[in-house]
PDB file of N, CA and C in Angstrom:
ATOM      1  N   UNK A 139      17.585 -47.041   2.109  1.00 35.00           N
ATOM      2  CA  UNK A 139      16.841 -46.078   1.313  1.00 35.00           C
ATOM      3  C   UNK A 139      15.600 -45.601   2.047  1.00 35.00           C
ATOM      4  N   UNK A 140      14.809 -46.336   2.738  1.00 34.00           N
ATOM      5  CA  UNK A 140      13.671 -46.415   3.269  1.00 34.00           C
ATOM      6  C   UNK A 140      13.887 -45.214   4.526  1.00 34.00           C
ATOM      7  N   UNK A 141      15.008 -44.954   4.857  1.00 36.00           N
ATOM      8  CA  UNK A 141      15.642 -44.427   6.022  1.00 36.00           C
ATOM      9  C   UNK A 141      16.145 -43.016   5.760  1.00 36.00           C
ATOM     10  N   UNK A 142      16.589 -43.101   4.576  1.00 35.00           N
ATOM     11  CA  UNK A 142      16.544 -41.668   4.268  1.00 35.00           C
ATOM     12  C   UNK A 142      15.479 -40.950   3.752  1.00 35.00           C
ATOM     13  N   UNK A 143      14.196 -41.481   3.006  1.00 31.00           N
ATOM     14  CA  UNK A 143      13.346 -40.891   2.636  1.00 31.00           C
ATOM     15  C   UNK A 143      12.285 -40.137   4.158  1.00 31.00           C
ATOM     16  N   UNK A 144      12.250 -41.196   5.242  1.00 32.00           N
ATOM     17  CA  UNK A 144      12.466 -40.969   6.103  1.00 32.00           C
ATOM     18  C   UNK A 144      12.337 -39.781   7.050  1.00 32.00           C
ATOM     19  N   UNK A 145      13.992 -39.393   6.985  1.00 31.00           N
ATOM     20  CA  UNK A 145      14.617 -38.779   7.304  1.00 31.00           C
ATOM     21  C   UNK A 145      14.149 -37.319   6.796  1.00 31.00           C
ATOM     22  N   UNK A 146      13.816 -37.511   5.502  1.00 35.00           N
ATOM     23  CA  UNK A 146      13.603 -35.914   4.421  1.00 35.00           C
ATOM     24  C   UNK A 146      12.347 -35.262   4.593  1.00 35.00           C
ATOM     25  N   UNK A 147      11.547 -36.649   5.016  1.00 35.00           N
ATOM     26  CA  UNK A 147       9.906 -36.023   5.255  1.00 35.00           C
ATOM     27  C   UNK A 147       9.885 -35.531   6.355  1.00 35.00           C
ATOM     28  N   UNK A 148      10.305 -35.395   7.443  1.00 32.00           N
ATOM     29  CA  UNK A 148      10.773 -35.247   9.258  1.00 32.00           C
ATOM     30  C   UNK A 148      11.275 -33.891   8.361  1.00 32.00           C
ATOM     31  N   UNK A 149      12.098 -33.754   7.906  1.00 31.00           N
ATOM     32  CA  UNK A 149      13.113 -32.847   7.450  1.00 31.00           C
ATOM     33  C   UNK A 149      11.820 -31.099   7.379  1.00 31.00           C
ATOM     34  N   UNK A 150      11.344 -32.022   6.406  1.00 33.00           N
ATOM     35  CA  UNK A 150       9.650 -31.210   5.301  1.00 33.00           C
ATOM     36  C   UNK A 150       9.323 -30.641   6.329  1.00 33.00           C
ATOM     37  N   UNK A 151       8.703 -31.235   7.206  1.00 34.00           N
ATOM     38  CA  UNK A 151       7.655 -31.150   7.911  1.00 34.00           C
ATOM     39  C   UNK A 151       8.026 -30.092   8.945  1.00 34.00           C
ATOM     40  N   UNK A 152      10.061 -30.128   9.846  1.00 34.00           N
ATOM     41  CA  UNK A 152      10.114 -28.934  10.541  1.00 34.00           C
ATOM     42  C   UNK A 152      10.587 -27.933  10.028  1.00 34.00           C
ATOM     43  N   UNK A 153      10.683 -27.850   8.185  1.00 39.00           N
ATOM     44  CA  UNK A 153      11.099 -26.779   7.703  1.00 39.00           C
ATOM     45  C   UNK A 153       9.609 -25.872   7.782  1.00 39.00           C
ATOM     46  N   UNK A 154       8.161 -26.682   7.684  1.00 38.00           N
ATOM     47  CA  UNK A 154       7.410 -25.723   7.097  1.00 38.00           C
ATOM     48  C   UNK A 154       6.838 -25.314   8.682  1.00 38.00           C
ATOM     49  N   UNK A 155       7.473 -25.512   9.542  1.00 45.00           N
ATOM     50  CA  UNK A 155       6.660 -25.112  11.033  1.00 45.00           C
ATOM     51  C   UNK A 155       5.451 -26.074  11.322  1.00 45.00           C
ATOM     52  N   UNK A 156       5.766 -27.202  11.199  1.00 49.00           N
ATOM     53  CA  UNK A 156       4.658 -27.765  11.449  1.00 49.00           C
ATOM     54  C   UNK A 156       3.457 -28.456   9.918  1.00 49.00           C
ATOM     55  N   UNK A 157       3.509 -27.299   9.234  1.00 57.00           N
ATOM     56  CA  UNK A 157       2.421 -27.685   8.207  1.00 57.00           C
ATOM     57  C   UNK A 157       3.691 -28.163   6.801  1.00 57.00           C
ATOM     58  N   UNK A 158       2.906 -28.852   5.541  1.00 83.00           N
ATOM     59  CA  UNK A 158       3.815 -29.681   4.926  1.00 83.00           C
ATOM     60  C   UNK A 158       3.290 -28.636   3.697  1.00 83.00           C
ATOM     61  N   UNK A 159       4.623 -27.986   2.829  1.00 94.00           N
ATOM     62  CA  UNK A 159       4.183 -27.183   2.247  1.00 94.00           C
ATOM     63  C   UNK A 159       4.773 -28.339   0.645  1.00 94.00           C
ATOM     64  N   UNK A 160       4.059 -27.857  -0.347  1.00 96.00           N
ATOM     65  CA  UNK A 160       3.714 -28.540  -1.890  1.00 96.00           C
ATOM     66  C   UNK A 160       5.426 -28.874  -2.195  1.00 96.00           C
ATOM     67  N   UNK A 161       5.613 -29.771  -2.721  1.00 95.00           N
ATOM     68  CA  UNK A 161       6.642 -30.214  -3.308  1.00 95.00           C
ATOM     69  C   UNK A 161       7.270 -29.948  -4.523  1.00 95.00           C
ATOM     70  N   UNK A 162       6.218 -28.555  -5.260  1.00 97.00           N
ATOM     71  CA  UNK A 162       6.843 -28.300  -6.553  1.00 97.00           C
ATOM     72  C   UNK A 162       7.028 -26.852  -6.431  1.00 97.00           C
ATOM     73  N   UNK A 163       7.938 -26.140  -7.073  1.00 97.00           N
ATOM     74  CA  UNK A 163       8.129 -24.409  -7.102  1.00 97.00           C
ATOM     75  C   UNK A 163       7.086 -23.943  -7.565  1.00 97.00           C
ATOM     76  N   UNK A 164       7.239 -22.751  -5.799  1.00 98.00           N
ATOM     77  CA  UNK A 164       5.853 -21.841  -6.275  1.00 98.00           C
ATOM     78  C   UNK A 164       5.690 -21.327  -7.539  1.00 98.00           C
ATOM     79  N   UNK A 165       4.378 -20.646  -7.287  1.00 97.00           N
ATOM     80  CA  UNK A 165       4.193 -19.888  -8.615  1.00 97.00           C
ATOM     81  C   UNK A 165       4.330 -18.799  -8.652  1.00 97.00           C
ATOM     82  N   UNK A 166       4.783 -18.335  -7.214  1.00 97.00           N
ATOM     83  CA  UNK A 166       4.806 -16.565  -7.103  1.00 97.00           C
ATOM     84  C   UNK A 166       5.571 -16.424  -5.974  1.00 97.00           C
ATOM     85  N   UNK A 167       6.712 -15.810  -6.174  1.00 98.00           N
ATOM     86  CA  UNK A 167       7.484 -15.300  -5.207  1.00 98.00           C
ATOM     87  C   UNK A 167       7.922 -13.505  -5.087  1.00 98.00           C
ATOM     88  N   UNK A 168       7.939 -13.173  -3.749  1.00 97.00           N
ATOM     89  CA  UNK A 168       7.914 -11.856  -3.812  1.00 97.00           C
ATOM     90  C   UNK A 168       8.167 -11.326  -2.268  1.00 97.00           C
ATOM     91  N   UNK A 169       7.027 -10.386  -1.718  1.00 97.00           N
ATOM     92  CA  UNK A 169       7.656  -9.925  -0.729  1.00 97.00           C
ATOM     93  C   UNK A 169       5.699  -9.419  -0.771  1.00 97.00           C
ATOM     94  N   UNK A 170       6.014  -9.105   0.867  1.00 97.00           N
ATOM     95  CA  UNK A 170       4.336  -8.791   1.263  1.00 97.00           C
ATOM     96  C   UNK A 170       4.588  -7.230   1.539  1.00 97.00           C
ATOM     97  N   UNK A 171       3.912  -6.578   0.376  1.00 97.00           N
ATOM     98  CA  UNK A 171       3.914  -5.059   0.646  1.00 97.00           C
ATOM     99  C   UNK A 171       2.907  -4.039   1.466  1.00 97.00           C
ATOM    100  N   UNK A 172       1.779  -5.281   2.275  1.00 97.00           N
ATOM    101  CA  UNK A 172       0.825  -5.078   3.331  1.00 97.00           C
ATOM    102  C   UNK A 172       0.115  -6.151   3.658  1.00 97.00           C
ATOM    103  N   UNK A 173      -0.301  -5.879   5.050  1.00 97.00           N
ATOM    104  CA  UNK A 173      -1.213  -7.487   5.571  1.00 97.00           C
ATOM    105  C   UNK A 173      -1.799  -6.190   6.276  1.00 97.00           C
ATOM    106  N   UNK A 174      -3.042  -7.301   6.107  1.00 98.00           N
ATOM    107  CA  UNK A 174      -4.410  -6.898   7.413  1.00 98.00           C
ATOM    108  C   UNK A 174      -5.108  -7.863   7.774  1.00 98.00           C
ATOM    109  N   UNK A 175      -5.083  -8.098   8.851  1.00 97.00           N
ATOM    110  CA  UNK A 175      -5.922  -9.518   9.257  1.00 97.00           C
ATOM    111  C   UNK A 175      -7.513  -9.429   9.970  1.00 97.00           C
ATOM    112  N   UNK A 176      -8.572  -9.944   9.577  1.00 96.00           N
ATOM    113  CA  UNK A 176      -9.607 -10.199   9.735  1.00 96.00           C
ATOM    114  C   UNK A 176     -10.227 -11.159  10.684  1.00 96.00           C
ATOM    115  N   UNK A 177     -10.345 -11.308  12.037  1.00 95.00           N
ATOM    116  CA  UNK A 177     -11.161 -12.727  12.302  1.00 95.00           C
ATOM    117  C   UNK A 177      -9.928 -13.125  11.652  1.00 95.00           C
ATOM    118  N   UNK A 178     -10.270 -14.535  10.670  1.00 95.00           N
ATOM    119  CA  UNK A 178      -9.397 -15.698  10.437  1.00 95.00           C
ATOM    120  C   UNK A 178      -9.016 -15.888   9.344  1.00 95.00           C
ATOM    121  N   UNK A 179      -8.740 -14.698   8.692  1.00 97.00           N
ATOM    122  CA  UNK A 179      -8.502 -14.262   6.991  1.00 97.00           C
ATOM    123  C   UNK A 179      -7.238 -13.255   6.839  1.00 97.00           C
ATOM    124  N   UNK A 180      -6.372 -13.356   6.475  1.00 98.00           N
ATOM    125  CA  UNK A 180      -5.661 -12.535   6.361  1.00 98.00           C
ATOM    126  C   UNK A 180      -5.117 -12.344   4.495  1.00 98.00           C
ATOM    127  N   UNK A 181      -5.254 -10.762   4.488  1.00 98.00           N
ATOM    128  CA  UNK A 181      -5.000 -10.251   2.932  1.00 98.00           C
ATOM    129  C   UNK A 181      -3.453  -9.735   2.846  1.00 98.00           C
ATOM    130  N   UNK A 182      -2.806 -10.560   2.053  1.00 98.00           N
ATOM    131  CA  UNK A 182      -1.343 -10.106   1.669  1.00 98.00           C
ATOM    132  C   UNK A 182      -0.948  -8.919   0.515  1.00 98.00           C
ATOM    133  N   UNK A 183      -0.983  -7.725   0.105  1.00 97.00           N
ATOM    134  CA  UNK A 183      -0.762  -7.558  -0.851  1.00 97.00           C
ATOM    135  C   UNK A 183       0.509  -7.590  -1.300  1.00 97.00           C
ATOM    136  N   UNK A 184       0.847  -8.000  -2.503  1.00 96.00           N
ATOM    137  CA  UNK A 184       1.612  -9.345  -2.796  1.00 96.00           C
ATOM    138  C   UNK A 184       2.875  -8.121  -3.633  1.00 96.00           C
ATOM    139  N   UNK A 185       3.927  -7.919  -3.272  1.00 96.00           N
ATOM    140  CA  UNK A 185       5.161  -7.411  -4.473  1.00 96.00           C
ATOM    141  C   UNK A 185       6.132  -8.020  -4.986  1.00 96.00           C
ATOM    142  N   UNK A 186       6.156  -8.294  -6.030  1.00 95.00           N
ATOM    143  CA  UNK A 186       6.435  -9.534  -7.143  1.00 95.00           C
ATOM    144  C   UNK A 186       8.053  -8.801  -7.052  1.00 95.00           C
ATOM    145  N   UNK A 187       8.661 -10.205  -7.506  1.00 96.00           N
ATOM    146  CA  UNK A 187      10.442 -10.802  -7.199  1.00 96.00           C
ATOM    147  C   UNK A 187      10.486 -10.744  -9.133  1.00 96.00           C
ATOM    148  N   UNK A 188      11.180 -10.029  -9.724  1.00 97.00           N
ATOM    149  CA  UNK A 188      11.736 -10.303 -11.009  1.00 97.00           C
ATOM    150  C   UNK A 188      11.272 -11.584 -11.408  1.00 97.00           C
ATOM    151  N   UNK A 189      10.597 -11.765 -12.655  1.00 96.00           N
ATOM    152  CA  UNK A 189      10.257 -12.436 -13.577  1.00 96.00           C
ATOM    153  C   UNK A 189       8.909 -13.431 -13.231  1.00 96.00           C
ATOM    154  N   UNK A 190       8.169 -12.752 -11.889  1.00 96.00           N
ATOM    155  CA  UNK A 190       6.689 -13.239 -11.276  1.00 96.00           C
ATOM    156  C   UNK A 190       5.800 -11.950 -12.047  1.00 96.00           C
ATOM    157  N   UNK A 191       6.118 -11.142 -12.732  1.00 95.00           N
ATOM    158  CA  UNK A 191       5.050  -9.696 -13.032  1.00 95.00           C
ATOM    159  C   UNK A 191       3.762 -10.187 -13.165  1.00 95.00           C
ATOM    160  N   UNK A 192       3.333 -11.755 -13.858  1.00 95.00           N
ATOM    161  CA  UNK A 192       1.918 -11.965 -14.079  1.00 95.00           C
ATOM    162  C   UNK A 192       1.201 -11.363 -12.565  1.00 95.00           C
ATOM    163  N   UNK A 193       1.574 -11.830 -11.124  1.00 96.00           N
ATOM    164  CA  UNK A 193       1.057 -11.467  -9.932  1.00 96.00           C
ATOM    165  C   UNK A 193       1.011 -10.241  -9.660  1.00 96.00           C
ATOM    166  N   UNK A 194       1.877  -9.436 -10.637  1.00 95.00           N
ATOM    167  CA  UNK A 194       1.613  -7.982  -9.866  1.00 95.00           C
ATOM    168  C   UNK A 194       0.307  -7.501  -9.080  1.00 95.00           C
ATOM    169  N   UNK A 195       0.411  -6.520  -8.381  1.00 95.00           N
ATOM    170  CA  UNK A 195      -1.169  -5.773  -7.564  1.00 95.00           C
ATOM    171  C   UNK A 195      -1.634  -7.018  -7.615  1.00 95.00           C
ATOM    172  N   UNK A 196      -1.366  -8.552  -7.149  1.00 97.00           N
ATOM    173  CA  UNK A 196      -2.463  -9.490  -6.683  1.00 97.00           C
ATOM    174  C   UNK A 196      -2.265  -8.991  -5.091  1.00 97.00           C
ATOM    175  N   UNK A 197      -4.000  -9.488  -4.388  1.00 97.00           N
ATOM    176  CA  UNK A 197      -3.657  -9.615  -2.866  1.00 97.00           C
ATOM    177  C   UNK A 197      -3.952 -11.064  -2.605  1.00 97.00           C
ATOM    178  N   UNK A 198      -3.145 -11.780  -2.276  1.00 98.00           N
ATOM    179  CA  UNK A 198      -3.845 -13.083  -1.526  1.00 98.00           C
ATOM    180  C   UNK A 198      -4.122 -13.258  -0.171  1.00 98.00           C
ATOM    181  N   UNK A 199      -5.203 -14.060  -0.353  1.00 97.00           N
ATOM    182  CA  UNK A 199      -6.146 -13.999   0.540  1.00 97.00           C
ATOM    183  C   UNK A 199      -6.021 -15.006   1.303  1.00 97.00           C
ATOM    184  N   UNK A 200      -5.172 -15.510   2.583  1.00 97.00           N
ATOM    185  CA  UNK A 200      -5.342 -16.447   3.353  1.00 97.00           C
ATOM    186  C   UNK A 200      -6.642 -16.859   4.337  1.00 97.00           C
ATOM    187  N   UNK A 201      -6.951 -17.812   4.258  1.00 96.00           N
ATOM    188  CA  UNK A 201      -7.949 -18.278   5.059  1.00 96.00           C
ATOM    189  C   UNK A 201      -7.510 -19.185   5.874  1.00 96.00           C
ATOM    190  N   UNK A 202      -7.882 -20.086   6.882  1.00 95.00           N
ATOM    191  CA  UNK A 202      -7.195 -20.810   7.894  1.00 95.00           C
ATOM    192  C   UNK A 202      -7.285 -22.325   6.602  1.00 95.00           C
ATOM    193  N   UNK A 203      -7.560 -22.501   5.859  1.00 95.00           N
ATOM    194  CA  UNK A 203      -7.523 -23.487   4.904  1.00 95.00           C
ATOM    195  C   UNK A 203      -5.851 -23.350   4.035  1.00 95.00           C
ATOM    196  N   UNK A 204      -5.151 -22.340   4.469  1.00 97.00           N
ATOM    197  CA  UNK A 204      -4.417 -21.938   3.640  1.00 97.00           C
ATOM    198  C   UNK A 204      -3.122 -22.915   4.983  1.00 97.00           C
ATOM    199  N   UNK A 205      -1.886 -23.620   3.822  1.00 97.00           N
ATOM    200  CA  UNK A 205      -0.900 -24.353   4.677  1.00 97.00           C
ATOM    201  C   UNK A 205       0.392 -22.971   4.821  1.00 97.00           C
ATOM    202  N   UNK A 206       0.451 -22.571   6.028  1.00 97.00           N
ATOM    203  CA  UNK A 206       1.452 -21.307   6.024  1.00 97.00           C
ATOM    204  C   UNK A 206       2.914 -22.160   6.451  1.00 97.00           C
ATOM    205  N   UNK A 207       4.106 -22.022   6.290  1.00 96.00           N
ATOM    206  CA  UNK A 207       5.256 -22.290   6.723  1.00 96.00           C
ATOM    207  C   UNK A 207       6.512 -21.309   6.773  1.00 96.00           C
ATOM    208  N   UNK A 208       7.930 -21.678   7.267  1.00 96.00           N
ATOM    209  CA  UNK A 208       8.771 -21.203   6.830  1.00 96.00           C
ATOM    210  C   UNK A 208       8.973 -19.813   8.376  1.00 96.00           C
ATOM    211  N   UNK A 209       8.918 -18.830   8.583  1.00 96.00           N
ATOM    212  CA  UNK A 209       9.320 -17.919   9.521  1.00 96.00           C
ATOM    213  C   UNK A 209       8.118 -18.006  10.659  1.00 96.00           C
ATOM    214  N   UNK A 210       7.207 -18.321  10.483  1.00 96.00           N
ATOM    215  CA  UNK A 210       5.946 -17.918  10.962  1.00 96.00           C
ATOM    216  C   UNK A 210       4.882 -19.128  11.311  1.00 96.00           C
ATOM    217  N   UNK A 211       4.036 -19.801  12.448  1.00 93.00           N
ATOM    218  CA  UNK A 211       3.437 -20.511  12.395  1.00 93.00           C
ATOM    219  C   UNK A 211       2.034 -20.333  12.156  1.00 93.00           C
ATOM    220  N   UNK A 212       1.150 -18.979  11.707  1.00 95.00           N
ATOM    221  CA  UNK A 212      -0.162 -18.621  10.814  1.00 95.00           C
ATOM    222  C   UNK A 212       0.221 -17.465  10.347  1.00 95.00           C
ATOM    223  N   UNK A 213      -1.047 -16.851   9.058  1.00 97.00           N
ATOM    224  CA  UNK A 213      -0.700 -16.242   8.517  1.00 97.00           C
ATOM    225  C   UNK A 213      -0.726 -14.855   8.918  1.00 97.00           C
ATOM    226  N   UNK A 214      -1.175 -14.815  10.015  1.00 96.00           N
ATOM    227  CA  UNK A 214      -1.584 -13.639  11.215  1.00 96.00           C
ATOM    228  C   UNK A 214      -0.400 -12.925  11.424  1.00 96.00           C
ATOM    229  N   UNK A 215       0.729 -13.986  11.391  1.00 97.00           N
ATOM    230  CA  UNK A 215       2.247 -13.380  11.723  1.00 97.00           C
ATOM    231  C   UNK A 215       2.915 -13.129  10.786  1.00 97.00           C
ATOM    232  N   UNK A 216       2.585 -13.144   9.477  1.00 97.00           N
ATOM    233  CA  UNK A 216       2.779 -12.313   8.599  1.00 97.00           C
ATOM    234  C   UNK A 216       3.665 -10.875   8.584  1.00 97.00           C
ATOM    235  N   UNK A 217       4.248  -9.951   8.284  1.00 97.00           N
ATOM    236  CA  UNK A 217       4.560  -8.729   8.653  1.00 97.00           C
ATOM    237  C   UNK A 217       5.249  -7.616   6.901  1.00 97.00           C
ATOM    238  N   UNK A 218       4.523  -6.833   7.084  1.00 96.00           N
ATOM    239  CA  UNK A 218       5.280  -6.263   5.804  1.00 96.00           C
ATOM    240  C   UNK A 218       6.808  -6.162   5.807  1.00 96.00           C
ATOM    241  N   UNK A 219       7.087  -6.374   4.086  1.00 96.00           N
ATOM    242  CA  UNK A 219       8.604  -6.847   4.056  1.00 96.00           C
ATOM    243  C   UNK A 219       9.206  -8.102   4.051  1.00 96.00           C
ATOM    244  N   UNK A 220       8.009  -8.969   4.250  1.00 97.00           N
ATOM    245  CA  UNK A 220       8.406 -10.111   4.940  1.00 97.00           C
ATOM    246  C   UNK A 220       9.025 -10.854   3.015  1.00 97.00           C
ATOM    247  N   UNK A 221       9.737 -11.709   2.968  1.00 98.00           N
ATOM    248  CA  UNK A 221       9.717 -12.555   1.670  1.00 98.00           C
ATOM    249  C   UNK A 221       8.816 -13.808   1.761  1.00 98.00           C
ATOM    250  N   UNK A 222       8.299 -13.599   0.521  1.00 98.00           N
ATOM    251  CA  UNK A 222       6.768 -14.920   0.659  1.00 98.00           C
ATOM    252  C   UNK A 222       7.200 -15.742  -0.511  1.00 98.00           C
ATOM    253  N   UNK A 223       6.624 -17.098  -0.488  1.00 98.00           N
ATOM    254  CA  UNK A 223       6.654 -17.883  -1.767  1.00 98.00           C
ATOM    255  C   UNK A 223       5.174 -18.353  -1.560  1.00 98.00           C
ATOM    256  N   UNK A 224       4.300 -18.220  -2.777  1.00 98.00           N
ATOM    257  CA  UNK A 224       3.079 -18.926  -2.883  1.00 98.00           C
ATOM    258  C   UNK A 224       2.619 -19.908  -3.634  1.00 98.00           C
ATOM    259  N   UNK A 225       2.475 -20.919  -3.048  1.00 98.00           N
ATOM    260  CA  UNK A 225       1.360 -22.324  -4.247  1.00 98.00           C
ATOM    261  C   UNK A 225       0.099 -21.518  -4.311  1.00 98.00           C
ATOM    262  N   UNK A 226      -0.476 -21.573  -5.548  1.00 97.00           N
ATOM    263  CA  UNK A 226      -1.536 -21.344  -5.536  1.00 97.00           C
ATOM    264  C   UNK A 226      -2.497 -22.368  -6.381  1.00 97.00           C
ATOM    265  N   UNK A 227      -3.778 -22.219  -6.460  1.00 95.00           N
ATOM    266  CA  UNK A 227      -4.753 -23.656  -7.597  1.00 95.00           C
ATOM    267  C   UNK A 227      -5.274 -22.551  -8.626  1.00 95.00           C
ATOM    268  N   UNK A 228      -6.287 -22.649  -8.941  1.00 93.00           N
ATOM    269  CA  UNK A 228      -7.017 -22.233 -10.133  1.00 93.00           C
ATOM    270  C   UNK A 228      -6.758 -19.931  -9.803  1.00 93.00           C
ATOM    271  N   UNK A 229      -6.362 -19.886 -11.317  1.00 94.00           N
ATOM    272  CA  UNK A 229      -6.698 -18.008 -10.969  1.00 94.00           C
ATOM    273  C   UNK A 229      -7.618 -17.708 -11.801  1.00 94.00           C
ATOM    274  N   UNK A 230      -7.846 -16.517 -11.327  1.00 93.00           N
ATOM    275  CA  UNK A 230      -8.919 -16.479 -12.070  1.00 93.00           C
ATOM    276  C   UNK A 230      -8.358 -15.022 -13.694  1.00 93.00           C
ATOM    277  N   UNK A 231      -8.342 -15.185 -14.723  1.00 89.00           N
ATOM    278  CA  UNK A 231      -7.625 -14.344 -15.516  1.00 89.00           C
ATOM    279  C   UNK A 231      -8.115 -12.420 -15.169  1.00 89.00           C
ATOM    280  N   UNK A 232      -7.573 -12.094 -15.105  1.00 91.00           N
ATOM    281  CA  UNK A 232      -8.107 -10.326 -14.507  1.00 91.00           C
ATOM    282  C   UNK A 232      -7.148  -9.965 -14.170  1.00 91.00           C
ATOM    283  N   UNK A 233      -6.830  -8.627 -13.976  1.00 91.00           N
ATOM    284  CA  UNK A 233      -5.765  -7.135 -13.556  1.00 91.00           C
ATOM    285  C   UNK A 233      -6.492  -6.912 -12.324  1.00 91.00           C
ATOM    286  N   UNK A 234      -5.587  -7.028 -11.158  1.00 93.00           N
ATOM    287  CA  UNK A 234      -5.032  -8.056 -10.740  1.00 93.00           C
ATOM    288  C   UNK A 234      -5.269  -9.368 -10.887  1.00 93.00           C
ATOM    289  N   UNK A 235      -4.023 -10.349 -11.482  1.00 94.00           N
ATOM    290  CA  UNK A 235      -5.107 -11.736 -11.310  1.00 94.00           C
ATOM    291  C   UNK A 235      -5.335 -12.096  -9.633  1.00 94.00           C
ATOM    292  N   UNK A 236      -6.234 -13.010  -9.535  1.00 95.00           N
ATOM    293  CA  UNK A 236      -7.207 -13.812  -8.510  1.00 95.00           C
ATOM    294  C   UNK A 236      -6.761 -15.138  -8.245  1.00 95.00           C
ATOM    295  N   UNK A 237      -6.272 -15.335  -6.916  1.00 96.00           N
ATOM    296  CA  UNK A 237      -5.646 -17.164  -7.096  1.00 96.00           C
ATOM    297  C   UNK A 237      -6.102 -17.580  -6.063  1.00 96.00           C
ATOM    298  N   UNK A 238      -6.603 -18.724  -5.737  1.00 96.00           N
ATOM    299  CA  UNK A 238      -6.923 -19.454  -4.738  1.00 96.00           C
ATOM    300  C   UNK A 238      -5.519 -19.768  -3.833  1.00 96.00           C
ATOM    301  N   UNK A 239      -5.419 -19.708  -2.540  1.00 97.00           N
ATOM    302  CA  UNK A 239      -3.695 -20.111  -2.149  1.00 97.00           C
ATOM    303  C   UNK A 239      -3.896 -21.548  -1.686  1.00 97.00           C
ATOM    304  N   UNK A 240      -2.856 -22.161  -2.137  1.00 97.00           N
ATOM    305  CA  UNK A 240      -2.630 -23.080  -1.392  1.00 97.00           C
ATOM    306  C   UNK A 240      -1.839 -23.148  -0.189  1.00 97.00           C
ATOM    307  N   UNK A 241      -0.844 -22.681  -0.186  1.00 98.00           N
ATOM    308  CA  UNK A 241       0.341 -22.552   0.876  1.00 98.00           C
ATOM    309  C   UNK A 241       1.100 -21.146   0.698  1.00 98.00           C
ATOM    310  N   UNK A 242       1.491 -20.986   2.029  1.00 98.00           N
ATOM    311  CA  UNK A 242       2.602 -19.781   1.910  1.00 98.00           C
ATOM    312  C   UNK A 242       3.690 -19.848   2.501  1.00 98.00           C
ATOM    313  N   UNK A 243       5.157 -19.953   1.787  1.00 98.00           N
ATOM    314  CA  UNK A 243       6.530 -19.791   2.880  1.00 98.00           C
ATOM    315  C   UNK A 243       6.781 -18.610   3.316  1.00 98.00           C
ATOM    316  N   UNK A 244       7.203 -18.097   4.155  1.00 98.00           N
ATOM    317  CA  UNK A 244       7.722 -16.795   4.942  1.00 98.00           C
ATOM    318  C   UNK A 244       9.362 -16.842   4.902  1.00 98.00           C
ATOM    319  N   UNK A 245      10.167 -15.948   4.604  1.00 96.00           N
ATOM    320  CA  UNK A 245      11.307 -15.658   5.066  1.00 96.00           C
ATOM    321  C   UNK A 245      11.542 -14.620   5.462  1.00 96.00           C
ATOM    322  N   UNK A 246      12.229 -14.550   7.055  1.00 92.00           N
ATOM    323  CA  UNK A 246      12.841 -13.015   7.231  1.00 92.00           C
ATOM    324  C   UNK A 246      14.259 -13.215   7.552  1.00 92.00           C
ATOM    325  N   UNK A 247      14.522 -12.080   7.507  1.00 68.00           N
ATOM    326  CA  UNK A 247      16.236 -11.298   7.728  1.00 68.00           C
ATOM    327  C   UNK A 247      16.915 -11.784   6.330  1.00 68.00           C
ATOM    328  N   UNK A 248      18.514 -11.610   6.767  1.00 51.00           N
ATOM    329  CA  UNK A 248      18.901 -12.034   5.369  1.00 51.00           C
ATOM    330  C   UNK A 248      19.695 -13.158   5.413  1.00 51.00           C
TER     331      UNK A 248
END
């Protein structure tokens, strides 16, 4: 048993490129309908996947505090189109809402 658990965390760890992304389903999945990157900040604006609408018009805001995984090893490499899944912590309630990120997965092609 000890050997497969193991096995799954090794597993985690080269699915997310290196960084270990949250163990429970995001809270927002969608697709990045623009990035612009700053110095060491990069802004996603975020286009919501059927039945995420609370996120609509959110942009999240990566900072190098943010755990990125999945296509991409920072959030720099980002690219519109791309498919995103986001953890996020506290939002803040507002049109657009406001979320702190925790992590971001990347998927491209199909």
């Amino acid at each position: 048993m000890k050997r497969l658990l193991a096995v799954a965390g090794v597993s985690l760890v080269l699915a997310g490129c290196g960084s270990t992304l949250p163990e429970r389903e995001p809270e927002a999945v969608g697709a990045a309908d623009a990035v612009v990157t700053e110095g060491d900040t990069t802004r996603v604006s975020f286009g919501t996947a059927p039945g995420y609408e609370y996120f609509e018009g959110t942009t999240f805001v990566l900072g190098p505090e943010v755990a990125v995984g999945g296509a991409v090893d920072s959030a720099a490499d980002i690219m519109e189109g791309d498919a995103i899944s986001v953890w996020t912590g506290a939002c803040a309630e507002s049109f657009p809402v406001q979320c702190q990120v925790e992590a971001v997965e990347v998927r491209r092609g199909a």
